[in-house]
Amino acid sequence: MKAVLSLLLFAFFSSGFSQSFVVTNTTVFDGEKVIENTSVLVENGTIIKIANDIQVKTQQIDGTGKFLMPSLTNSHVHAWSALALSEAAQAGVLHLLDMHGMEQYQATMAQLNDSTQYANYFYAGAAATAPEGHGTQFGFEVPTLTTPEEAPGFVNDRLAAGAHYLKIIVEPWKNTLSNETVAALIDAAHEKEIPAVVHISKATDASYVLSENADGLVHIWWDQPMAASQLKQLAEEKDFFIIPTLLTSVKLLGSIRKNATEEMKLLSDEAIFAEVKKAYDAGIPILVGTDPPNAQINYGTDLYEEMKLIAEAGVPVLDVLKGATSLPAKEFRLGKTGSIQPGYRADLLLLEKNPLEDITHINSIEKIWKHGKEVSLSNNN
Ligand SMILES: [Zn+2]
């Protein structure tokens, strides 16, 4: 009976408090680079030290032959319930960035950020769109705007709902915001010191919003190639990133292409991949996002598919890993996560195989820690 009680107490303590541990003799991707044969010490949820000789009396986890890296971020989702957050956490995706949804649900889901079994959740609130524009067709009420003068009030409303960044929709296949309104929204977001990211589908809209200082594109354009020289110039003059959502385009554009009229011309998958490579070569950060639940994409393991597609497009695997870890943390100002550095949150993955040798090894996750606490894996114990 005593033994049972102490076991129960142990279970209570191990789930209730952050663990201290050291992962020894492992290969580390720290969010920037690879460090061979090193150890990482975690105390009370925080990374304390990365060194090859750590002498502390704490739980030792043998990392020999394994690979330790920051947890993953999906930079483009639409989450409708806490199930999305738990599905993500099970796949090592510990940050979800929502790009348009119902603000009352979003605020409730963000309350799970301290719970180990759920991904951290950040959101744009409702995206900025025109009356009857893209984003208004899902059956829930969406605030819209029509003039540049409304932009500061729109941004204030999103901030009041807990938004971390602004999402703007420019989709001319439906009613859409005027160029002036888009520019005013970007300025209003910057006035409040939050990033402004934009849904575009056309190359000309992409270059317009980037020239107006948008911080990022949440898809790559689909209609025509952008000249490499123009991309290079934009990359030199402006500071922005792209979340290409290749899995979404591969899954969705096939059927759209079949029904497309002449003026709705769409690039082939190969041509879209070539745009991503061109953007990477121009020095633009490429972030990883999948736009679930569009095209029945899930919130967890499908992020691995996106990483694979970005690598297939020609982005080196090390940069694909950055695009799912340190880059979103920096670009979306998520705080001290996404890197293995002293003082950072211990949001970590221990993999059995090295994904730098083969990107598909990202699915070999053995352990996941959220803020130093181990996520219990439902299908892997
Ligand atoms: Zn989306």
Tab-separated table of N, CA and C in Angstrom, residues 40-119:
chain	number	residue	atom	x	y	z
A	40	VAL	N	23.151	18.708	-22.987
A	40	VAL	CA	22.282	19.872	-22.726
A	40	VAL	C	21.616	19.697	-21.368
A	41	LEU	N	21.793	20.669	-20.507
A	41	LEU	CA	21.208	20.641	-19.163
A	41	LEU	C	19.949	21.505	-19.118
A	42	VAL	N	18.880	20.900	-18.576
A	42	VAL	CA	17.601	21.600	-18.420
A	42	VAL	C	17.227	21.606	-16.940
A	43	GLU	N	16.888	22.776	-16.436
A	43	GLU	CA	16.412	22.874	-15.042
A	43	GLU	C	15.162	23.731	-15.001
A	44	ASN	N	14.146	23.212	-14.331
A	44	ASN	CA	12.895	23.965	-14.154
A	44	ASN	C	12.366	24.576	-15.443
A	45	GLY	N	12.418	23.777	-16.508
A	45	GLY	CA	11.815	24.215	-17.761
A	45	GLY	C	12.703	25.053	-18.644
A	46	THR	N	13.902	25.370	-18.165
A	46	THR	CA	14.771	26.272	-18.916
A	46	THR	C	16.080	25.584	-19.288
A	47	ILE	N	16.571	25.863	-20.481
A	47	ILE	CA	17.880	25.355	-20.900
A	47	ILE	C	18.944	26.155	-20.154
A	48	ILE	N	19.830	25.429	-19.458
A	48	ILE	CA	20.830	26.091	-18.610
A	48	ILE	C	22.194	26.125	-19.292
A	49	LYS	N	22.534	25.008	-19.952
A	49	LYS	CA	23.915	24.893	-20.404
A	49	LYS	C	24.016	23.900	-21.558
A	50	ILE	N	24.881	24.213	-22.533
A	50	ILE	CA	25.221	23.279	-23.601
A	50	ILE	C	26.737	23.127	-23.539
A	51	ALA	N	27.213	21.937	-23.216
A	51	ALA	CA	28.662	21.724	-23.079
A	51	ALA	C	28.934	20.228	-23.189
A	52	ASN	N	30.185	19.871	-23.492
A	52	ASN	CA	30.437	18.435	-23.642
A	52	ASN	C	30.779	17.757	-22.317
A	53	ASP	N	30.874	18.534	-21.245
A	53	ASP	CA	31.162	17.906	-19.960
A	53	ASP	C	30.314	18.590	-18.891
A	54	ILE	N	29.145	18.022	-18.624
A	54	ILE	CA	28.259	18.620	-17.623
A	54	ILE	C	28.200	17.673	-16.427
A	55	GLN	N	28.699	18.122	-15.284
A	55	GLN	CA	28.738	17.280	-14.079
A	55	GLN	C	27.682	17.783	-13.101
A	56	VAL	N	26.499	17.219	-13.179
A	56	VAL	CA	25.469	17.566	-12.191
A	56	VAL	C	24.716	16.295	-11.829
A	57	LYS	N	24.261	16.277	-10.579
A	57	LYS	CA	23.480	15.124	-10.130
A	57	LYS	C	22.035	15.355	-10.499
A	58	THR	N	21.676	14.864	-11.671
A	58	THR	CA	20.294	14.995	-12.093
A	58	THR	C	19.995	13.841	-13.049
A	59	GLN	N	18.761	13.714	-13.468
A	59	GLN	CA	18.407	12.618	-14.368
A	59	GLN	C	19.237	12.688	-15.653
A	60	GLN	N	19.842	11.574	-16.028
A	60	GLN	CA	20.663	11.528	-17.239
A	60	GLN	C	19.872	10.808	-18.330
A	61	ILE	N	19.826	11.401	-19.503
A	61	ILE	CA	19.192	10.737	-20.644
A	61	ILE	C	20.277	10.544	-21.694
A	62	ASP	N	20.546	9.292	-22.021
A	62	ASP	CA	21.633	9.003	-22.955
A	62	ASP	C	21.209	9.367	-24.377
A	63	GLY	N	21.875	10.352	-24.921
A	63	GLY	CA	21.536	10.801	-26.274
A	63	GLY	C	22.466	10.251	-27.343
A	64	THR	N	23.257	9.255	-26.988
A	64	THR	CA	24.237	8.705	-27.939
A	64	THR	C	23.547	8.243	-29.223
A	65	GLY	N	24.024	8.736	-30.345
A	65	GLY	CA	23.467	8.344	-31.646
A	65	GLY	C	22.145	9.026	-31.965
A	66	LYS	N	21.714	9.896	-31.060
A	66	LYS	CA	20.415	10.559	-31.260
A	66	LYS	C	20.598	12.036	-31.612
A	67	PHE	N	19.485	12.734	-31.739
A	67	PHE	CA	19.501	14.105	-32.274
A	67	PHE	C	18.534	14.964	-31.459
A	68	LEU	N	19.061	16.010	-30.853
A	68	LEU	CA	18.232	16.896	-30.026
A	68	LEU	C	18.030	18.225	-30.751
A	69	MET	N	16.796	18.665	-30.829
A	69	MET	CA	16.507	19.914	-31.557
A	69	MET	C	15.339	20.653	-30.902
A	70	PRO	N	15.159	21.931	-31.232
A	70	PRO	CA	13.993	22.648	-30.702
A	70	PRO	C	12.699	22.039	-31.256
A	71	SER	N	11.613	22.176	-30.520
A	71	SER	CA	10.318	21.699	-31.005
A	71	SER	C	9.914	22.487	-32.247
A	72	LEU	N	8.908	21.978	-32.963
A	72	LEU	CA	8.508	22.555	-34.247
A	72	LEU	C	7.399	23.602	-34.081
A	73	THR	N	7.333	24.501	-35.041
A	73	THR	CA	6.248	25.487	-35.121
A	73	THR	C	5.555	25.356	-36.465
A	74	ASN	N	4.236	25.306	-36.454
A	74	ASN	CA	3.462	25.399	-37.691
A	74	ASN	C	2.996	26.854	-37.818
A	75	SER	N	3.556	27.570	-38.783
A	75	SER	CA	3.328	29.020	-38.896
A	75	SER	C	2.057	29.405	-39.643
A	76	HIS	N	1.247	28.444	-40.031
A	76	HIS	CA	-0.030	28.793	-40.678
A	76	HIS	C	-1.049	27.694	-40.397
A	77	VAL	N	-1.935	27.949	-39.430
A	77	VAL	CA	-3.020	27.003	-39.139
A	77	VAL	C	-4.319	27.786	-38.934
A	78	HIS	N	-5.413	27.034	-38.913
A	78	HIS	CA	-6.703	27.530	-38.414
A	78	HIS	C	-7.184	26.457	-37.447
A	79	ALA	N	-7.157	26.759	-36.168
A	79	ALA	CA	-7.530	25.755	-35.158
A	79	ALA	C	-8.925	26.078	-34.648
A	80	TRP	N	-9.768	25.060	-34.586
A	80	TRP	CA	-11.161	25.292	-34.173
A	80	TRP	C	-11.468	24.688	-32.815
A	81	SER	N	-10.542	23.875	-32.278
A	81	SER	CA	-10.772	23.324	-30.939
A	81	SER	C	-9.445	22.866	-30.356
A	82	ALA	N	-9.502	22.524	-29.065
A	82	ALA	CA	-8.293	22.086	-28.368
A	82	ALA	C	-7.735	20.781	-28.933
A	83	LEU	N	-8.574	20.024	-29.670
A	83	LEU	CA	-8.075	18.784	-30.292
A	83	LEU	C	-6.910	19.073	-31.232
A	84	ALA	N	-6.989	20.203	-31.930
A	84	ALA	CA	-5.902	20.587	-32.840
A	84	ALA	C	-4.599	20.757	-32.061
A	85	LEU	N	-4.722	21.336	-30.861
A	85	LEU	CA	-3.534	21.615	-30.056
A	85	LEU	C	-2.918	20.334	-29.508
A	86	SER	N	-3.750	19.351	-29.148
A	86	SER	CA	-3.185	18.100	-28.637
A	86	SER	C	-2.619	17.252	-29.777
A	87	GLU	N	-3.288	17.275	-30.938
A	87	GLU	CA	-2.748	16.546	-32.090
A	87	GLU	C	-1.365	17.095	-32.462
A	88	ALA	N	-1.224	18.413	-32.430
A	88	ALA	CA	0.067	19.039	-32.743
A	88	ALA	C	1.129	18.622	-31.732
A	89	ALA	N	0.796	18.695	-30.437
A	89	ALA	CA	1.778	18.382	-29.392
A	89	ALA	C	2.298	16.954	-29.533
A	90	GLN	N	1.412	16.023	-29.919
A	90	GLN	CA	1.823	14.623	-30.087
A	90	GLN	C	2.862	14.458	-31.198
A	91	ALA	N	2.918	15.409	-32.116
A	91	ALA	CA	3.865	15.327	-33.246
A	91	ALA	C	5.079	16.225	-33.019
A	92	GLY	N	5.200	16.794	-31.823
A	92	GLY	CA	6.346	17.661	-31.541
A	92	GLY	C	6.179	19.074	-32.072
A	93	VAL	N	4.956	19.395	-32.516
A	93	VAL	CA	4.661	20.747	-33.014
A	93	VAL	C	4.114	21.529	-31.823
A	94	LEU	N	4.979	22.250	-31.135
A	94	LEU	CA	4.571	22.853	-29.857
A	94	LEU	C	4.163	24.314	-29.979
A	95	HIS	N	4.193	24.840	-31.209
A	95	HIS	CA	3.656	26.187	-31.431
A	95	HIS	C	2.799	26.171	-32.691
A	96	LEU	N	1.566	26.654	-32.540
A	96	LEU	CA	0.660	26.807	-33.683
A	96	LEU	C	0.346	28.291	-33.832
A	97	LEU	N	0.479	28.786	-35.056
A	97	LEU	CA	0.179	30.193	-35.323
A	97	LEU	C	-1.086	30.252	-36.185
A	98	ASP	N	-2.167	30.715	-35.580
A	98	ASP	CA	-3.460	30.732	-36.252
A	98	ASP	C	-3.603	32.001	-37.084
A	99	MET	N	-4.117	31.842	-38.300
A	99	MET	CA	-4.175	32.952	-39.255
A	99	MET	C	-5.578	33.480	-39.546
A	100	HIS	N	-6.585	32.975	-38.857
A	100	HIS	CA	-7.942	33.531	-39.025
A	100	HIS	C	-8.911	32.581	-38.337
A	101	GLY	N	-9.729	33.130	-37.445
A	101	GLY	CA	-10.697	32.263	-36.789
A	101	GLY	C	-11.622	33.059	-35.879
A	102	MET	N	-12.280	32.320	-34.980
A	102	MET	CA	-13.255	32.930	-34.072
A	102	MET	C	-12.549	33.334	-32.783
A	103	GLU	N	-12.575	34.639	-32.510
A	103	GLU	CA	-11.732	35.156	-31.433
A	103	GLU	C	-12.109	34.616	-30.052
A	104	GLN	N	-13.404	34.383	-29.799
A	104	GLN	CA	-13.774	33.890	-28.463
A	104	GLN	C	-13.213	32.484	-28.223
A	105	TYR	N	-13.168	31.649	-29.290
A	105	TYR	CA	-12.568	30.313	-29.158
A	105	TYR	C	-11.051	30.419	-29.024
A	106	GLN	N	-10.493	31.337	-29.800
A	106	GLN	CA	-9.033	31.469	-29.813
A	106	GLN	C	-8.505	31.839	-28.434
A	107	ALA	N	-9.183	32.780	-27.780
A	107	ALA	CA	-8.743	33.197	-26.447
A	107	ALA	C	-8.826	32.028	-25.472
A	108	THR	N	-9.864	31.192	-25.615
A	108	THR	CA	-10.013	30.021	-24.729
A	108	THR	C	-8.898	29.011	-24.991
A	109	MET	N	-8.592	28.769	-26.263
A	109	MET	CA	-7.535	27.795	-26.588
A	109	MET	C	-6.172	28.258	-26.074
A	110	ALA	N	-5.942	29.575	-26.132
A	110	ALA	CA	-4.643	30.084	-25.665
A	110	ALA	C	-4.466	29.888	-24.160
A	111	GLN	N	-5.572	29.657	-23.437
A	111	GLN	CA	-5.459	29.391	-21.998
A	111	GLN	C	-4.799	28.044	-21.728
A	112	LEU	N	-4.684	27.197	-22.753
A	112	LEU	CA	-4.027	25.892	-22.581
A	112	LEU	C	-2.510	25.984	-22.744
A	113	ASN	N	-1.990	27.198	-22.956
A	113	ASN	CA	-0.548	27.331	-23.223
A	113	ASN	C	0.330	26.790	-22.101
A	114	ASP	N	-0.192	26.718	-20.879
A	114	ASP	CA	0.608	26.176	-19.778
A	114	ASP	C	0.410	24.667	-19.605
A	115	SER	N	-0.401	24.039	-20.448
A	115	SER	CA	-0.674	22.607	-20.299
A	115	SER	C	0.249	21.798	-21.208
A	116	THR	N	0.911	20.809	-20.618
A	116	THR	CA	1.954	20.072	-21.334
A	116	THR	C	1.433	19.329	-22.554
A	117	GLN	N	0.197	18.843	-22.509
A	117	GLN	CA	-0.293	18.008	-23.609
A	117	GLN	C	-0.838	18.816	-24.792
A	118	TYR	N	-0.744	20.130	-24.717
A	118	TYR	CA	-1.284	20.982	-25.794
A	118	TYR	C	-0.192	21.907	-26.343
A	119	ALA	N	-0.239	22.139	-27.642
A	119	ALA	CA	0.697	23.091	-28.245
A	119	ALA	C	0.398	24.506	-27.766
